[in-house]
Tab-separated table of C-alpha atoms in Angstrom:
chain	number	residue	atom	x	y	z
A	1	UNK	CA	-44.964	55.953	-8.112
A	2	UNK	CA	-42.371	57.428	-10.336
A	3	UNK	CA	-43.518	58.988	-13.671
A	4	UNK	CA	-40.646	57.685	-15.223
A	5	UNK	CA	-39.456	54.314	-14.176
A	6	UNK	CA	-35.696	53.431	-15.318
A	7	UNK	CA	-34.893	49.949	-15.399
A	8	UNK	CA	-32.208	48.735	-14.531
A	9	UNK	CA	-31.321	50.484	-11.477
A	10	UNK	CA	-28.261	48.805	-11.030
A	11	UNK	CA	-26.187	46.745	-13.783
A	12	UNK	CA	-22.858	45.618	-13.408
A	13	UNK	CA	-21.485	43.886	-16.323
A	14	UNK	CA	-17.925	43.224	-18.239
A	15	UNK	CA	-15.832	45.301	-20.460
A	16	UNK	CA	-16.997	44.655	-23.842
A	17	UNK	CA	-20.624	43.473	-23.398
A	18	UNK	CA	-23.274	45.323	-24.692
A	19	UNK	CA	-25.860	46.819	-22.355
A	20	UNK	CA	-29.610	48.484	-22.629
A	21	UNK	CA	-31.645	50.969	-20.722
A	22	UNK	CA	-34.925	51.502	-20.444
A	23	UNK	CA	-36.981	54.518	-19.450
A	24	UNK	CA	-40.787	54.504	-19.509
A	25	UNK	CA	-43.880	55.978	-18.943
A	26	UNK	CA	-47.558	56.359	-19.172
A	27	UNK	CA	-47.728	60.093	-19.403
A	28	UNK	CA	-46.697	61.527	-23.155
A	29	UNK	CA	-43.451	63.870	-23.305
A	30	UNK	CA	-42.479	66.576	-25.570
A	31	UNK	CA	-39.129	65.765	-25.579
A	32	UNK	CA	-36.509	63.537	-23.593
A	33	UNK	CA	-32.901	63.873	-22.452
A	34	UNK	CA	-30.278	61.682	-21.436
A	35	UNK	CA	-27.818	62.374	-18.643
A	36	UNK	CA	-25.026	60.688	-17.653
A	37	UNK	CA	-23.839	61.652	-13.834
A	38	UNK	CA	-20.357	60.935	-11.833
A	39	UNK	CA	-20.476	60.731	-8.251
A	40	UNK	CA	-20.492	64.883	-6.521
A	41	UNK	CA	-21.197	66.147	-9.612
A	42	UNK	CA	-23.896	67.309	-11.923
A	43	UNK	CA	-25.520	65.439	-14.707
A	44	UNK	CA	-23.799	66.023	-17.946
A	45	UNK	CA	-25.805	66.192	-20.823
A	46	UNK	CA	-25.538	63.086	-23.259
A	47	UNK	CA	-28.733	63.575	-25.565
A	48	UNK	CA	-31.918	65.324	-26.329
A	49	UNK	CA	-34.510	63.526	-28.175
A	50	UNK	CA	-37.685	64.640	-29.492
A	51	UNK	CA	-39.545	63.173	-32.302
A	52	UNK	CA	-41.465	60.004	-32.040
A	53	UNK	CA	-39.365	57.237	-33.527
A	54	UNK	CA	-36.206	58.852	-33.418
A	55	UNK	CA	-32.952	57.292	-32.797
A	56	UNK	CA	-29.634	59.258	-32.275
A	57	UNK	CA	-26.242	57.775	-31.832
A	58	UNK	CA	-23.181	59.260	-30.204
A	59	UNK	CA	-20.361	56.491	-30.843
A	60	UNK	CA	-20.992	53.485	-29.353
A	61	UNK	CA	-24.312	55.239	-27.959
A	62	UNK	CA	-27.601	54.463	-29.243
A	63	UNK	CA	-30.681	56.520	-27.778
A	64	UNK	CA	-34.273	55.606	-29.041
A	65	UNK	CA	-37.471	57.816	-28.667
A	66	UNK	CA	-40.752	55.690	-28.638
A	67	UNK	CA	-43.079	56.199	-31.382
A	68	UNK	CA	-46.030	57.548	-28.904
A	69	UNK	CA	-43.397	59.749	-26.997
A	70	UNK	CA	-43.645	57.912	-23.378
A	71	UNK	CA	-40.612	55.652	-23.596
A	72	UNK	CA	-36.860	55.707	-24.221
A	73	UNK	CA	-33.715	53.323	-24.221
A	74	UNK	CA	-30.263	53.848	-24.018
A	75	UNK	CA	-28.001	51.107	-25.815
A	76	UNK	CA	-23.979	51.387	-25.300
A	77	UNK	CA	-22.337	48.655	-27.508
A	78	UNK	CA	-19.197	47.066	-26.432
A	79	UNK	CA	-19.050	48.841	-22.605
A	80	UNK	CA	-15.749	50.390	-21.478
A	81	UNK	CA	-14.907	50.742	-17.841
A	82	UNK	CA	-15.306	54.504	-18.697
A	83	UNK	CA	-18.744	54.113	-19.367
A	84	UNK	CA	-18.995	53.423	-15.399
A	85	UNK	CA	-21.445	56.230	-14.030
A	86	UNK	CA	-25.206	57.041	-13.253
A	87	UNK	CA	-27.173	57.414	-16.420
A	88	UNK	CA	-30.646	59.398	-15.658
A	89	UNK	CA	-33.330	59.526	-18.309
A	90	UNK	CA	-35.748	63.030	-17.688
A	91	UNK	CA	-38.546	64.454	-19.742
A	92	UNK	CA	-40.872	67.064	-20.331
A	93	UNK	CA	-44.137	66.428	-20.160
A	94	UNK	CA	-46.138	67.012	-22.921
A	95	UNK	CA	-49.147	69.579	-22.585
A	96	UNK	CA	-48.326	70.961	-19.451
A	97	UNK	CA	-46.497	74.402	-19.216
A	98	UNK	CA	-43.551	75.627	-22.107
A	99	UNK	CA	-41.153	75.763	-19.040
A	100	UNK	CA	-39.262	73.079	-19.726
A	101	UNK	CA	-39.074	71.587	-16.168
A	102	UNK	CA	-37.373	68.357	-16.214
A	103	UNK	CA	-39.182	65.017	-14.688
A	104	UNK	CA	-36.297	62.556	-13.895
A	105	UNK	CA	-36.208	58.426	-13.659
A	106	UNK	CA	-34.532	57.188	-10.580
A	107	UNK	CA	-31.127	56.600	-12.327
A	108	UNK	CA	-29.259	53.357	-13.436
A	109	UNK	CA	-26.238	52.575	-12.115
A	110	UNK	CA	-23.641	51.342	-14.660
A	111	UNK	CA	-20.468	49.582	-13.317
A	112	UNK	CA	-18.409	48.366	-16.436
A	113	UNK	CA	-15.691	45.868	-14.787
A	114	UNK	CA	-12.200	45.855	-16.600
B	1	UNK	CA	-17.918	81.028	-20.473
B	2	UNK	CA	-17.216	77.380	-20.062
B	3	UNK	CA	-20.731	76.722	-18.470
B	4	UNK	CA	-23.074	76.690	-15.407
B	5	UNK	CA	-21.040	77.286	-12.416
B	6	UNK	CA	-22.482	76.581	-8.433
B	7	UNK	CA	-20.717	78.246	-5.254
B	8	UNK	CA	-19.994	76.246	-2.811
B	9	UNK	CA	-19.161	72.502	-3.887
B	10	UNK	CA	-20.467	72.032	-0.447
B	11	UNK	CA	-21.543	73.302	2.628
B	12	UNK	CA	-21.682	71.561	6.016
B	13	UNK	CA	-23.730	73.618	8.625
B	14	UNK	CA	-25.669	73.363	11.953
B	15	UNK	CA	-29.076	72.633	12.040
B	16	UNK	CA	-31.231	75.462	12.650
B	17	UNK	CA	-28.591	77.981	10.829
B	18	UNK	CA	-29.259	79.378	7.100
B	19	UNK	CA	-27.438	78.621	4.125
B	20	UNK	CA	-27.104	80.479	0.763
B	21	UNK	CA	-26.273	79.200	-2.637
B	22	UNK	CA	-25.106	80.698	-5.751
B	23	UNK	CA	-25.842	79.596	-9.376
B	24	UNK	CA	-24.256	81.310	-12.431
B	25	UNK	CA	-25.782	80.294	-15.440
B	26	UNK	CA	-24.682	80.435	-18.856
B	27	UNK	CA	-24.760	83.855	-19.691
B	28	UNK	CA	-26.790	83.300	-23.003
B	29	UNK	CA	-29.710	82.132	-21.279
B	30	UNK	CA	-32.430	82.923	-19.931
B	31	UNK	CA	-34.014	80.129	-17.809
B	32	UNK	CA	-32.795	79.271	-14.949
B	33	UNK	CA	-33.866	75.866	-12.418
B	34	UNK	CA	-32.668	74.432	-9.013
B	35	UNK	CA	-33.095	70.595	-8.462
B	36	UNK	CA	-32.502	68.849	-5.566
B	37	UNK	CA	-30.982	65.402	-5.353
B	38	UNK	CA	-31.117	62.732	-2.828
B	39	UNK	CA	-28.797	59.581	-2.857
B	40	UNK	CA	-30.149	57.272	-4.709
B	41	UNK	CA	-32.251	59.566	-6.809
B	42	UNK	CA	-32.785	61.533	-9.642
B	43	UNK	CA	-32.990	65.081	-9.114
B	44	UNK	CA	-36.589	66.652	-8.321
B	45	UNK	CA	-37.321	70.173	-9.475
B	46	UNK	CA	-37.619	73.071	-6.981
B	47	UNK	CA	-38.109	76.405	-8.824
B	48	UNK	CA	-38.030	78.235	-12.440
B	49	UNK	CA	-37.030	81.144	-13.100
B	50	UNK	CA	-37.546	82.959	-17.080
B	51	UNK	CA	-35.187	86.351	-16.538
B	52	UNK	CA	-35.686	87.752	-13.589
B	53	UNK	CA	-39.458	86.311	-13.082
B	54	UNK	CA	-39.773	83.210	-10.503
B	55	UNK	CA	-42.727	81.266	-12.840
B	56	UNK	CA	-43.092	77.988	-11.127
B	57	UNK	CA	-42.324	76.935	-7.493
B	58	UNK	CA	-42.812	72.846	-6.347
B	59	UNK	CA	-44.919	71.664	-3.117
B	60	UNK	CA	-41.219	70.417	-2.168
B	61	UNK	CA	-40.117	74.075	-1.836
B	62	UNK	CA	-41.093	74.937	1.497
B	63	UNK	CA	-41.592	78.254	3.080
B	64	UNK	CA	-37.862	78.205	4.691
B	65	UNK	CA	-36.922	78.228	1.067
B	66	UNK	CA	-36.545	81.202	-0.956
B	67	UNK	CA	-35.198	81.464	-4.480
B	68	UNK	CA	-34.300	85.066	-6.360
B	69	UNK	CA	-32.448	85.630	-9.477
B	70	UNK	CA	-32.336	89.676	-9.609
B	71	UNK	CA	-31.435	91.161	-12.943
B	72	UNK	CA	-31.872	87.709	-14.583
B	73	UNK	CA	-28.501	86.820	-14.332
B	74	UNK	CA	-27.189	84.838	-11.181
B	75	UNK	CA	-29.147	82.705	-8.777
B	76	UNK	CA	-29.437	82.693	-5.301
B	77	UNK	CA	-30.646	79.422	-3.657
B	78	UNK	CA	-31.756	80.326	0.200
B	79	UNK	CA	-32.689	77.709	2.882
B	80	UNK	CA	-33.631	79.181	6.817
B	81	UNK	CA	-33.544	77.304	10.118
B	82	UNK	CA	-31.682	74.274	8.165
B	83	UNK	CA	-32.789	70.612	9.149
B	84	UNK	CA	-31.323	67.262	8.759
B	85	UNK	CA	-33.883	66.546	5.542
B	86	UNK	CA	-32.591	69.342	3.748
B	87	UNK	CA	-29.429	67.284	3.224
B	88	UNK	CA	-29.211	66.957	-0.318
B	89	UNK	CA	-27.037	68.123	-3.610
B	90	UNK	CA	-28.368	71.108	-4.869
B	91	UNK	CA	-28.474	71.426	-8.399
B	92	UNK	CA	-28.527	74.648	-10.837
B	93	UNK	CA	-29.404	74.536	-14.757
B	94	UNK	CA	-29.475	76.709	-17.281
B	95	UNK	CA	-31.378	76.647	-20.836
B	96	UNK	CA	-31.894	78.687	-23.601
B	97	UNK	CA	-34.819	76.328	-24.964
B	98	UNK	CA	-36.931	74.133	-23.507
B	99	UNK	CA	-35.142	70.824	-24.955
B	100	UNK	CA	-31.707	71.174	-23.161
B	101	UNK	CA	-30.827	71.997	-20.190
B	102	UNK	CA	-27.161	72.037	-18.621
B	103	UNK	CA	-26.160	71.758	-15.137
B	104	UNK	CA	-23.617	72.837	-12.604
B	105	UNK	CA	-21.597	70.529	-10.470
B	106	UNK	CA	-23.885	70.851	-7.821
B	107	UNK	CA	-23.716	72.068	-4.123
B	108	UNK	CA	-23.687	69.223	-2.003
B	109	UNK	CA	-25.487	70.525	1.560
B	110	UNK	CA	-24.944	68.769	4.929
B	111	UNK	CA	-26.982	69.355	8.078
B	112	UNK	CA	-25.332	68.339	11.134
């Protein structure tokens, strides 16, 4: 079983609609991050979030941090074909080592039709 | 220094031969990790690094895998005797805290 399961994995939807993603967990993290990846490359980082509660947005972005730390949701509002891509939720787990090591979701898969 | 940088994009080799892979981080920090990726997944983490100390290793890093970052700067990825399963993207990421880390493109590896 995952630690963090992502849901959707897969979402394909039309230009304009609004969308949300959902990453969660039993374990507690310290903090979470948001990637966003394009096919052969590297995730590219979108957000970090850390605080229980918190919600950042980055344009038509919204990222939420769950009050007890072990969920997360990505909202985009009013999609754009350029919004196509792999979006991976990853955390650090709270109470383990200060290292920082990253625990991914399995990824959704965006596909924003023109 | 426009950010973490990974040598080669990719690599097709023979099964059986050894590979090498270079990570660059961001020169402002000091911890360094290697992921691997699968299709269809998210990446899973290999190895740490803090300077020039190796701090953590996973069970997925297997003895024909060595890591070394001398000096604390660069990386060097290593795999021996190469097999189909190690076909993967190899990702590199750099941090200066524990809250963000930034990756490289990635070296995509194929085992033939």
């Amino acid at each position: 079983t995952q630690l963090l399961e992502q849901s959707p994995q897969f979402l394909s939807i039309q230009e304009g609609e609004n969308l949300t993603v959902y990453c969660n967990s039993s374990s507690v993290f310290s903090s979470l991050q948001w990637y966003r990846q394009e096919p052969g490359e590297g995730p590219v980082l979108l957000v970090t979030v850390v605080t229980g509660g918190e919600v950042k947005k980055l344009k038509r972005l919204t990222f939420q941090f769950g009050d007890a730390r072990k969920d997360s949701s990505l909202h985009i509002t009013a999609a754009q074909p350029g919004d196509t891509g792999l979006y991976l939720c990853a955390g650090v787990r709270a109470g383990g080592t200060s290292y920082g090591k990253l625990t991914f979701g399995q990824g959704t898969i965006l596909t924003v039709h023109p | 220094d426009t950010g973490v940088s990974q040598n080669p994009r990719h690599k097709i080799t023979k099964r059986g031969q050894n590979v090498t892979f270079r990570c660059d981080p961001i020169s402002e920090h000091n911890r360094l990790y290697w992921y691997r990726q699968t299709l269809g997944q998210g990446p899973e983490f290999l190895t740490y690094f803090q300077n020039e100390a190796q701090l953590e290793k996973s069970r997925l890093l297997s003895d024909r895998f060595s890591a070394e970052r001398p000096k604390g700067s660069f990386s060097t990825l290593e795999i021996q005797r190469t097999e189909q399963g190690d076909s993967a993207m190899y990702l590199c990421a750099s941090s200066f805290s524990i809250t963000e880390a930034f990756f490289g493109q990635g070296t995509r590896l194929t085992v033939v």
